[in-house]
Structures are given as C-alpha cells and as structure tokens.
C-alpha cells in the first residue's frame, strides 16, 4: 500500500511541476488554456484536500 501511495504522489507531483512550468512559460498558452489549467488545478486541490481530511479522520 505504501508503494502505491508513493507512486501516486510522484505522479501528482510531476503533474503539478509540469503545470507550474507551463504557467511560467505563459507566452505559449492562450487565455482559454490558462482558464482550463486553473480549473483542473482547483479540482485537484479540492480532491486532495478531501483525501487528506479522510486520512486524518482515520488516524484519530
């Protein structure tokens, strides 16, 4: 189970890193792409927040 969580963390981390790299190079992105990226990142943060909350409640 730990290996699965580690792999998931690596994948999510690389996605966030790629997103930050694309945002830093804003010349290559249109406004529509920026809005879409922002929406996806907010969804990702919301989902990860609920997962972290569930894990904390399990540990209590």
Steps between C-alpha positions, in 0.01 A plus 500: 500500500786739572652443158170582335472823698858590416440445129181706514689780674772493236241519221308786664824684575618471142162626376522801730859564391405485133207735565723752674750478215227567246363793700846653527526484121179695453586616147423154364156480664178666395250644746272201448780258587585699812139491618478127434826438688381711793171306517679165494744607771215618723323166451823317586551708815139440608527124450836474675366709789210262554732199480735653758202576725382140474845366587527730802156394623603134467813559708306660787 
